[in-house]
Amino acid sequence: MTQHKQAVEKAIQSINQAKEEVSKNHWRLNYHVASPAYWINDPNGFSYYKGEYHLFYQYHPYTAQWGPMHWGHVKSKDLTHWEHLPVAIAPSEEYDKDGCFSGSAIEKDGKLYLMYTGNKWTGDNHDTDLEQVQCLAISEDGINFEKLANNPVIGAAPEGDIHPNHIRDPKVWKHGDEYYCVIGNKTKNEVGQVLLYRSADLLDWEFLNVAAKGEGNFGYMWECPDIFHLDGQDVLMMSPQGMKPEGYLYHNLHQSGYVVGELDYESGKLDHGAFQLLDYGFDFYAPQTTVDEKGRRVMVAWMAMWESDMPEQKFDWAGAMTLPRQLFIKNGEIISKPMPEVETLREGLTEYEHVSFEGNHVFEGVSGDSLELDVIIEAKDATRFGLKMRMNEELGEETVLSYDCNEEFLTLDRNKSGKGLDGIRKAPVTLCDNELHLRIFIDLSSIEVFVNDGEKVMTSRIYPDSSSTGIEFFADGLISIKKLKKWALGKSVGVSPIAASDLTE
């Protein structure tokens, strides 16, 4: 058995010892991907291979804290029902002994290739004492992976104003007959940028150029870049670290967003416009996209944030993925919508139409902790309105979503959402015909709010008591609930047995 197989088997044994107890935690999510146990962060290797969606993720399969990164793995036929698979890759070689960091996946000649960053610490300071190289692991079946014998495929950083140590998170794609990958980096003076490489065979890579670089308040490091073509334009998606708050913007520790432009594949330069956020909530980082057999561009992100409280760590797990979202470009900006497949989870419709009120209002049958709400609110005379979710008056718990008609901001307030977390986030939202359309997904410890058909999204983890299930609407003047639909959503992420015997020798 190879060193790599031994490392994978050891990780699987650790997971199996903890997953049953973890599954009993009252914050365990029903329809969002999380690991069977322990810590996860960035989505990796998101791909469509042999008729199934494969989603990998950064994984520390020994504790609920960040540690030497492995790649966890789930797959799905419909982006909604997910099956846990064995750990795909684990630190085992000199070049990746301290972590198999983030990367991507691509199919070539019927095989699935994972391209990832091998990480090695060279001293005690993890910000300065490190070596990062780009590596490949290959699979015939999408489950069992072997690392390339002549890794790394991209070694030392190129010459120029390119930081030699912080060079990670390769995202690979095919354009014409050649392969390209973009890698996160920063300049030697701490300015975020991305590097573009080209290859004929995924094995030998040529550095093309610095595709894009930050100017002004654009962070000291760009992580998890992703370049793709969407609705006639090229998009660079990335996660800048170190952006300073500006008004209502950039209040998370790190941000995730995009620029729209045009990539010149000959020069390797991206001509682009201004930076835009992908999500205005608390917990959204390191998004990655893939394209499926229907040509849809699908995105998923880590539903957490660095250095944020994670109350679930006490129960031996941490982190989760957002719902997969389909991306479109409208008026030069990305809009994102839940994949329609999530509708297969709906159970027991409760529906109301044209209900007008002022003050507070509770709709019978509209409550719960794992559900979808689809609501259209007409403002009428009100200047402020919204709804409280995961409510429990005795405990003083509530997660509040409110709209201010004068300021034209939607506010997500989790100051009373339960354990560990607080704060507010705001998104600029303009009413359409004096109406606000909200599509809200509540899971046992998360909330995702899609505004006006995906023009804005707000995502957050919340940790209320299991008894906090109330939902109440409010308004300071007359409003009309033109449409309200509520469905319970069933469990769709299963914890199937992971045995070392599942691995091939």
Coordinates of C-alpha atoms in Angstrom, one line a residue:
M1 CA 0.0 0.0 0.0
T2 CA 1.4 3.4 -1.0
Q3 CA 2.1 6.2 1.6
H4 CA -0.9 8.1 0.1
K5 CA -3.3 5.2 0.5
Q6 CA -2.1 4.7 4.1
A7 CA -2.7 8.4 4.8
V8 CA -6.2 8.2 3.3
E9 CA -7.1 5.0 5.2
K10 CA -6.0 6.6 8.5
A11 CA -8.2 9.6 7.9
I12 CA -11.2 7.4 7.1
Q13 CA -10.8 5.5 10.3
S14 CA -10.7 8.8 12.3
I15 CA -13.9 10.0 10.6
N16 CA -15.8 6.7 11.2
Q17 CA -15.0 6.9 14.9
A18 CA -16.7 10.3 15.3
K19 CA -19.5 10.6 12.7
E20 CA -22.3 8.8 14.5
E21 CA -22.0 11.1 17.5
V22 CA -21.7 14.2 15.3
S23 CA -24.8 13.3 13.4
K24 CA -26.9 13.7 16.6
N25 CA -26.0 17.4 17.0
H26 CA -29.1 19.7 16.7
W27 CA -27.3 22.1 14.4
R28 CA -26.4 19.5 11.8
L29 CA -27.7 20.7 8.5
N30 CA -30.3 18.8 6.5
Y31 CA -29.7 19.9 2.9
H32 CA -26.3 21.6 3.0
V33 CA -23.1 19.7 2.5
A34 CA -21.0 19.3 5.6
S35 CA -18.4 16.7 6.4
P36 CA -19.3 13.5 8.4
A37 CA -17.2 14.9 11.2
Y38 CA -14.5 17.5 11.9
W39 CA -13.4 20.7 10.1
I40 CA -14.0 21.7 6.5
N41 CA -13.4 24.9 4.5
D42 CA -13.0 25.8 0.8
P43 CA -14.9 23.9 -1.9
N44 CA -12.4 22.2 -4.2
G45 CA -12.5 20.2 -7.5
F46 CA -16.2 21.1 -8.2
S47 CA -16.8 19.2 -11.5
Y48 CA -19.2 17.2 -13.6
Y49 CA -17.8 13.8 -14.4
K50 CA -19.4 10.7 -15.8
G51 CA -22.9 11.9 -15.2
E52 CA -22.4 13.1 -11.6
Y53 CA -21.4 16.2 -9.8
H54 CA -18.3 15.8 -7.7
L55 CA -17.6 18.3 -4.9
F56 CA -14.4 18.1 -2.9
Y57 CA -13.5 20.3 0.1
Q58 CA -10.6 21.3 2.3
Y59 CA -10.8 18.9 5.2
H60 CA -9.0 18.2 8.5
P61 CA -10.4 14.7 9.4
Y62 CA -8.9 14.6 12.9
T63 CA -10.3 17.6 14.8
A64 CA -12.9 20.3 14.4
Q65 CA -10.1 22.9 14.0
W66 CA -8.1 23.8 10.9
G67 CA -5.1 21.5 10.5
P68 CA -3.2 19.7 7.7
M69 CA -5.5 19.8 4.8
H70 CA -6.9 16.7 3.1
W71 CA -9.6 16.7 0.4
G72 CA -13.0 15.4 1.5
H73 CA -15.4 14.3 -1.2
V74 CA -19.2 14.1 -1.9
K75 CA -21.0 13.4 -5.2
S76 CA -24.5 13.9 -6.5
K77 CA -26.6 13.2 -9.5
D78 CA -28.8 16.3 -8.9
L79 CA -26.9 18.9 -6.9
T80 CA -29.3 18.2 -4.0
H81 CA -28.9 14.6 -2.8
W82 CA -25.3 14.1 -1.8
E83 CA -23.4 10.9 -1.0
H84 CA -20.3 11.0 1.2
L85 CA -17.2 9.3 -0.4
P86 CA -13.8 8.4 1.0
V87 CA -11.2 11.1 1.5
A88 CA -9.7 11.7 -2.0
I89 CA -6.2 13.0 -1.2
A90 CA -4.2 13.3 1.9
P91 CA -0.7 14.8 2.8
S92 CA 1.8 12.0 2.1
E93 CA 4.7 13.3 0.1
E94 CA 7.6 15.8 0.8
Y95 CA 6.0 18.4 -1.4
D96 CA 2.6 18.3 0.3
K97 CA 3.5 17.0 3.7
D98 CA 1.8 19.9 5.5
G99 CA -1.3 20.1 3.4
C100 CA -3.1 19.4 0.2
F101 CA -4.4 22.9 -0.2
S102 CA -7.2 24.1 -2.5
G103 CA -7.5 23.4 -6.2
S104 CA -9.8 22.3 -8.9
A105 CA -10.7 19.3 -11.2
I106 CA -11.0 18.6 -14.9
E107 CA -11.7 15.6 -17.0
K108 CA -9.2 14.5 -19.6
D109 CA -9.2 11.2 -21.7
G110 CA -12.0 9.8 -19.4
K111 CA -9.9 10.4 -16.2
L112 CA -10.6 13.0 -13.5
Y113 CA -7.6 15.1 -12.7
L114 CA -7.3 17.0 -9.4
M115 CA -4.9 20.0 -9.5
Y116 CA -4.0 21.2 -6.0
T117 CA -1.5 23.1 -4.0
G118 CA 1.1 21.1 -2.1
N119 CA 2.0 23.0 1.1
K120 CA 5.1 22.6 3.2
W121 CA 6.0 24.7 6.3
T122 CA 9.7 25.7 6.5
G123 CA 9.5 27.4 9.9
D124 CA 7.2 28.4 12.7
N125 CA 5.6 31.4 11.0
H126 CA 2.9 30.1 8.7
D127 CA 2.7 33.5 6.9
T128 CA 6.3 33.7 5.9
D129 CA 7.8 30.2 6.3
L130 CA 6.2 28.1 3.6
E131 CA 6.7 26.5 0.2
Q132 CA 3.7 26.1 -2.2
V133 CA 3.7 24.1 -5.5
Q134 CA 1.0 22.9 -7.8
C135 CA 0.4 19.1 -8.1
L136 CA -1.8 16.6 -9.8
A137 CA -3.8 13.5 -8.6
I138 CA -5.5 11.3 -11.2
S139 CA -8.5 8.9 -11.0
E140 CA -10.0 6.4 -13.4
D141 CA -13.3 6.2 -11.4
G142 CA -13.6 9.6 -9.7
I143 CA -13.2 8.0 -6.3
N144 CA -9.7 6.6 -5.9
F145 CA -6.9 8.9 -6.7
E146 CA -3.1 8.5 -7.3
K147 CA -0.7 11.4 -7.1
L148 CA 1.4 12.0 -10.2
A149 CA 4.9 10.4 -9.8
N150 CA 6.6 13.6 -11.2
N151 CA 4.8 16.1 -9.0
P152 CA 4.9 19.1 -8.7
V153 CA 3.8 20.1 -12.2
I154 CA 4.4 23.8 -11.4
G155 CA 7.3 24.4 -9.1
A156 CA 9.0 27.7 -8.2
A157 CA 7.2 31.0 -8.8
P158 CA 8.1 32.8 -12.0
E159 CA 10.4 35.8 -12.1
G160 CA 9.0 39.3 -11.6
D161 CA 6.9 41.0 -8.9
I162 CA 5.5 37.7 -7.8
H163 CA 5.6 36.6 -4.2
P164 CA 7.5 33.3 -4.2
N165 CA 5.8 31.6 -1.3
H166 CA 2.1 32.5 -1.4
I167 CA 1.1 30.9 -4.7
R168 CA -1.9 28.6 -4.4
D169 CA -5.5 27.5 -5.4
P170 CA -5.1 26.5 -9.1
K171 CA -8.4 26.6 -11.1
V172 CA -8.0 24.7 -14.4
W173 CA -10.1 24.9 -17.5
K174 CA -9.9 24.1 -21.3
H175 CA -10.1 26.8 -24.0
G176 CA -9.8 25.6 -27.5
D177 CA -7.2 22.8 -27.6
E178 CA -5.2 24.0 -24.6
Y179 CA -5.6 24.0 -20.9
Y180 CA -5.3 27.1 -18.7
C181 CA -5.0 27.6 -15.0
V182 CA -5.2 30.7 -12.8
I183 CA -3.5 30.8 -9.5
G184 CA -3.9 33.1 -6.5
N185 CA -0.9 35.2 -5.6
K186 CA 0.3 38.6 -4.3
T187 CA 3.1 40.9 -5.2
K188 CA 6.2 41.2 -3.1
N189 CA 4.7 44.4 -1.7
E190 CA 1.5 42.7 -0.6
V191 CA -0.9 43.5 -3.4
G192 CA -3.3 40.7 -4.5
Q193 CA -3.0 39.3 -8.0
V194 CA -3.7 36.2 -10.1
L195 CA -1.3 34.4 -12.4
L196 CA -2.2 32.7 -15.7
Y197 CA -0.6 29.5 -17.0
R198 CA -1.1 27.4 -20.2
S199 CA -0.5 23.7 -21.0
A200 CA -1.1 21.3 -23.8
D201 CA -1.4 18.3 -21.6
L202 CA -1.9 19.3 -17.9
L203 CA 1.6 18.1 -17.2
D204 CA 3.9 20.8 -18.6
W205 CA 2.9 24.4 -17.8
E206 CA 4.0 27.7 -19.2
F207 CA 3.6 30.9 -17.3
L208 CA 1.7 33.5 -19.4
N209 CA 1.2 36.6 -17.4
V210 CA -0.2 38.3 -14.3
A211 CA -3.8 38.2 -15.6
A212 CA -5.1 40.9 -13.1
K213 CA -3.7 42.8 -10.1
G214 CA -5.4 44.9 -7.4
E215 CA -5.5 48.6 -7.3
G216 CA -6.5 50.7 -4.3
N217 CA -8.6 48.9 -1.6
F218 CA -8.3 45.4 -3.2
G219 CA -6.5 43.3 -0.6
Y220 CA -3.0 41.9 0.0
M221 CA -3.7 38.4 -1.4
W222 CA -6.2 37.0 -3.8
E223 CA -7.2 33.5 -2.9
C224 CA -9.3 30.9 -4.9
P225 CA -9.4 32.6 -8.3
D226 CA -11.8 31.2 -11.0
I227 CA -12.0 32.5 -14.6
F228 CA -14.9 31.5 -16.7
H229 CA -17.0 32.6 -19.7
L230 CA -20.6 33.5 -18.9
D231 CA -23.3 35.1 -21.1
G232 CA -20.8 36.5 -23.6
Q233 CA -18.3 37.9 -21.0
D234 CA -15.3 36.7 -19.1
V235 CA -15.5 36.6 -15.3
L236 CA -12.7 36.5 -12.7
M237 CA -14.0 35.4 -9.4
M238 CA -11.7 35.6 -6.4
S239 CA -11.5 36.0 -2.6
P240 CA -9.4 39.0 -1.7
Q241 CA -7.9 39.1 1.8
G242 CA -7.3 42.4 3.6
M243 CA -9.9 44.7 2.0
K244 CA -10.8 47.6 4.3
P245 CA -14.4 48.3 5.2
E246 CA -16.1 51.0 3.1
G247 CA -19.5 52.1 4.4
Y248 CA -21.8 49.0 4.4
L249 CA -19.2 47.0 2.4
Y250 CA -16.4 44.6 3.3
H251 CA -17.1 44.0 7.0
N252 CA -16.3 40.3 6.9
L253 CA -12.7 39.4 7.6
H254 CA -12.2 38.5 4.0
Q255 CA -14.4 39.1 0.9
S256 CA -15.5 37.1 -2.1
G257 CA -16.5 38.7 -5.4
Y258 CA -15.8 39.1 -9.1
V259 CA -14.9 41.4 -12.0
V260 CA -16.4 41.2 -15.5
G261 CA -14.3 41.8 -18.6
E262 CA -12.5 40.1 -21.4
L263 CA -9.5 37.8 -21.2
D264 CA -6.9 38.0 -24.0
Y265 CA -5.7 34.4 -24.2
E266 CA -2.6 35.4 -26.2
S267 CA -1.3 38.1 -23.8
G268 CA -2.7 36.5 -20.7
K269 CA -4.2 39.8 -19.5
L270 CA -7.8 40.4 -18.3
D271 CA -9.3 43.8 -19.1
H272 CA -12.0 44.2 -16.5
G273 CA -14.4 46.5 -14.6
A274 CA -15.0 47.2 -10.9
F275 CA -15.1 44.6 -8.1
Q276 CA -18.6 43.4 -7.0
L277 CA -19.5 41.2 -4.0
L278 CA -21.1 37.8 -4.7
D279 CA -22.9 37.7 -1.3
Y280 CA -23.7 40.4 1.3
G281 CA -24.1 38.2 4.3
F282 CA -21.6 37.0 7.0
D283 CA -20.6 33.5 5.8
F284 CA -19.5 33.1 2.2
Y285 CA -15.9 32.5 1.1
A286 CA -13.8 30.7 -1.6
P287 CA -16.5 30.2 -4.2
Q288 CA -15.8 27.8 -7.1
T289 CA -17.8 27.1 -10.2
T290 CA -18.3 24.3 -12.7
V291 CA -20.3 23.9 -15.9
D292 CA -22.6 20.9 -16.2
E293 CA -24.0 18.9 -19.2
K294 CA -26.8 21.4 -19.6
G295 CA -24.3 24.3 -20.0
R296 CA -25.3 25.8 -16.6
R297 CA -22.6 27.7 -14.6
V298 CA -22.9 26.4 -11.1
M299 CA -21.3 28.0 -8.0
V300 CA -20.8 26.7 -4.4
A301 CA -18.9 28.4 -1.6
W302 CA -17.8 27.8 2.0
M303 CA -20.6 28.8 4.3
A304 CA -18.4 30.2 7.1
M305 CA -15.7 32.8 7.6
W306 CA -12.2 32.8 8.9
E307 CA -11.8 33.7 12.6
S308 CA -15.5 33.6 13.1
D309 CA -17.1 31.8 16.1
M310 CA -18.2 28.3 15.2
P311 CA -20.3 26.9 18.1
E312 CA -20.6 23.5 16.3
Q313 CA -16.9 22.9 17.0
K314 CA -17.9 21.7 20.5
F315 CA -19.7 18.9 18.8
D316 CA -16.7 17.8 16.6
W317 CA -17.7 19.4 13.3
A318 CA -17.2 22.8 11.7
G319 CA -18.1 24.4 8.4
A320 CA -20.5 23.7 5.6
M321 CA -21.2 24.5 1.9
T322 CA -23.8 26.9 0.5
L323 CA -26.6 25.7 -1.7
P324 CA -25.3 25.3 -5.3
R325 CA -26.3 28.4 -7.2
Q326 CA -26.7 29.0 -11.0
L327 CA -25.0 32.2 -12.2
F328 CA -26.2 34.6 -14.9
I329 CA -25.1 38.1 -16.0
K330 CA -27.7 40.8 -16.0
N331 CA -26.9 44.5 -16.7
G332 CA -23.2 43.7 -16.3
E333 CA -23.6 42.1 -12.9
I334 CA -23.8 38.5 -11.7
I335 CA -27.1 37.3 -10.3
S336 CA -27.3 33.9 -8.6
K337 CA -30.3 31.6 -8.1
P338 CA -30.7 28.4 -6.2
M339 CA -30.5 25.4 -8.6
P340 CA -34.1 24.3 -9.5
E341 CA -33.3 20.8 -8.3
V342 CA -33.6 21.9 -4.7
E343 CA -37.4 22.1 -5.3
T344 CA -37.5 18.3 -5.2
L345 CA -37.0 18.6 -1.4
R346 CA -40.3 20.5 -0.9
E347 CA -42.9 19.0 1.3
G348 CA -46.3 20.2 2.6
L349 CA -47.1 23.6 0.9
T350 CA -48.6 26.3 3.1
E351 CA -49.8 29.2 1.0
Y352 CA -51.3 32.7 1.5
E353 CA -52.2 35.5 -0.9
H354 CA -53.1 39.2 -0.6
V355 CA -53.0 39.6 3.2
S356 CA -52.7 43.2 4.3
F357 CA -51.7 44.4 7.8
E358 CA -49.6 46.7 9.9
G359 CA -47.8 45.9 13.1
N360 CA -47.0 42.2 13.6
H361 CA -48.5 39.2 11.9
V362 CA -48.1 35.5 12.3
F363 CA -49.3 33.1 9.5
E364 CA -50.6 29.8 10.7
G365 CA -48.5 26.9 9.5
V366 CA -45.5 29.2 8.7
S367 CA -42.7 28.2 11.0
G368 CA -39.9 25.7 11.3
D369 CA -36.2 25.1 11.2
S370 CA -35.7 23.4 7.8
L371 CA -37.8 25.2 5.2
E372 CA -38.1 27.4 2.1
L373 CA -40.1 30.7 2.0
D374 CA -41.1 32.4 -1.2
V375 CA -42.7 35.8 -0.4
I376 CA -43.6 39.0 -2.3
I377 CA -44.2 42.0 -0.1
E378 CA -45.8 45.2 -1.3
A379 CA -44.6 48.1 0.8
K380 CA -47.8 50.3 0.5
D381 CA -47.6 52.8 3.3
A382 CA -44.7 51.2 5.3
T383 CA -41.2 52.7 5.6
R384 CA -39.8 49.7 7.3
F385 CA -40.9 46.0 7.2
G386 CA -39.6 42.5 7.3
L387 CA -39.7 39.3 9.2
K388 CA -38.3 37.5 12.2
M389 CA -37.2 33.9 11.8
R390 CA -36.1 31.1 14.2
M391 CA -37.9 33.0 16.9
N392 CA -38.4 32.1 20.5
E393 CA -39.8 34.9 22.7
E394 CA -39.0 33.1 26.0
L395 CA -35.3 32.7 25.0
G396 CA -35.2 36.1 23.3
E397 CA -33.9 34.5 20.0
E398 CA -34.7 35.8 16.6
T399 CA -32.9 36.4 13.2
V400 CA -34.3 39.6 11.7
L401 CA -34.5 40.5 8.0
S402 CA -35.7 44.1 7.5
Y403 CA -36.1 46.5 4.6
D404 CA -35.8 50.3 5.0
C405 CA -37.7 52.1 2.2
N406 CA -36.0 55.4 2.7
E407 CA -32.4 54.1 2.8
E408 CA -33.2 51.3 0.3
F409 CA -31.2 48.7 2.3
L410 CA -32.0 45.2 3.3
T411 CA -30.5 44.4 6.7
L412 CA -29.8 40.9 8.1
D413 CA -29.5 41.1 11.9
R414 CA -28.2 38.1 13.9
N415 CA -27.6 39.9 17.2
K416 CA -30.1 37.6 18.8
S417 CA -29.7 34.5 16.6
G418 CA -28.5 32.2 19.3
K419 CA -25.0 31.0 20.3
G420 CA -21.7 32.6 19.4
L421 CA -22.5 35.1 16.7
D422 CA -23.8 38.7 16.4
G423 CA -23.7 41.6 14.0
I424 CA -25.6 43.0 11.1
R425 CA -25.0 43.1 7.3
K426 CA -26.6 45.4 4.7
A427 CA -27.3 45.0 1.0
P428 CA -28.5 47.8 -1.3
V429 CA -31.8 46.8 -2.7
T430 CA -34.3 48.7 -4.9
L431 CA -38.0 47.8 -4.8
C432 CA -39.5 46.7 -8.1
D433 CA -43.0 48.2 -8.5
N434 CA -42.9 48.9 -4.8
E435 CA -42.4 45.2 -4.1
L436 CA -39.7 43.1 -2.5
H437 CA -39.3 39.5 -3.5
L438 CA -37.5 37.2 -1.1
R439 CA -36.7 33.5 -1.4
I440 CA -35.4 32.3 1.9
F441 CA -33.8 29.0 2.8
I442 CA -33.5 28.1 6.5
D443 CA -31.6 25.1 7.6
L444 CA -30.9 24.0 11.1
S445 CA -28.0 26.4 11.5
S446 CA -28.0 28.5 8.4
I447 CA -30.0 31.0 6.4
E448 CA -29.7 32.0 2.7
V449 CA -31.7 35.0 1.4
F450 CA -32.1 35.4 -2.4
V451 CA -33.4 38.9 -3.1
N452 CA -35.4 40.0 -6.2
D453 CA -34.6 36.9 -8.3
G454 CA -31.0 36.6 -7.2
E455 CA -29.9 40.2 -7.7
K456 CA -28.5 40.1 -4.2
V457 CA -27.9 37.2 -1.8
M458 CA -27.2 37.2 2.0
T459 CA -25.8 34.1 3.6
S460 CA -25.2 33.4 7.3
R461 CA -24.7 30.7 9.9
I462 CA -27.0 31.0 12.9
Y463 CA -27.1 28.8 16.0
P464 CA -30.5 29.1 17.7
D465 CA -32.0 26.7 20.2
S466 CA -33.9 23.8 18.6
S467 CA -37.1 25.2 20.1
S468 CA -36.7 28.5 18.2
T469 CA -38.9 27.9 15.2
G470 CA -41.3 30.9 15.0
I471 CA -41.7 33.2 12.1
E472 CA -43.3 36.6 12.4
F473 CA -43.8 39.4 9.9
F474 CA -43.7 43.1 10.9
A475 CA -44.3 46.6 9.4
D476 CA -44.4 50.2 10.7
G477 CA -47.3 50.9 8.3
L478 CA -49.6 49.1 5.9
I479 CA -48.0 46.3 3.8
S480 CA -49.5 43.5 1.7
I481 CA -48.2 40.0 1.5
K482 CA -49.1 39.5 -2.1
K483 CA -47.7 35.9 -2.1
L484 CA -46.4 33.7 0.6
K485 CA -45.4 30.1 0.1
K486 CA -43.7 27.9 2.7
W487 CA -42.4 24.4 2.3
A488 CA -40.7 22.1 4.7
L489 CA -37.4 20.8 3.2
G490 CA -36.3 17.3 3.8
K491 CA -32.9 15.9 4.5
S492 CA -30.7 15.3 1.4
V493 CA -27.1 14.9 2.6
G494 CA -26.7 11.3 3.8
V495 CA -23.9 9.9 5.9
S496 CA -23.2 6.6 4.2
P497 CA -20.7 4.2 5.6
I498 CA -17.1 4.9 4.6
A499 CA -14.9 1.9 4.9
A500 CA -11.3 1.4 4.1
S501 CA -12.3 -1.6 2.1
D502 CA -14.0 0.8 -0.4
L503 CA -10.5 1.8 -1.5
T504 CA -8.7 -0.1 -4.3
E505 CA -5.2 -1.2 -3.7

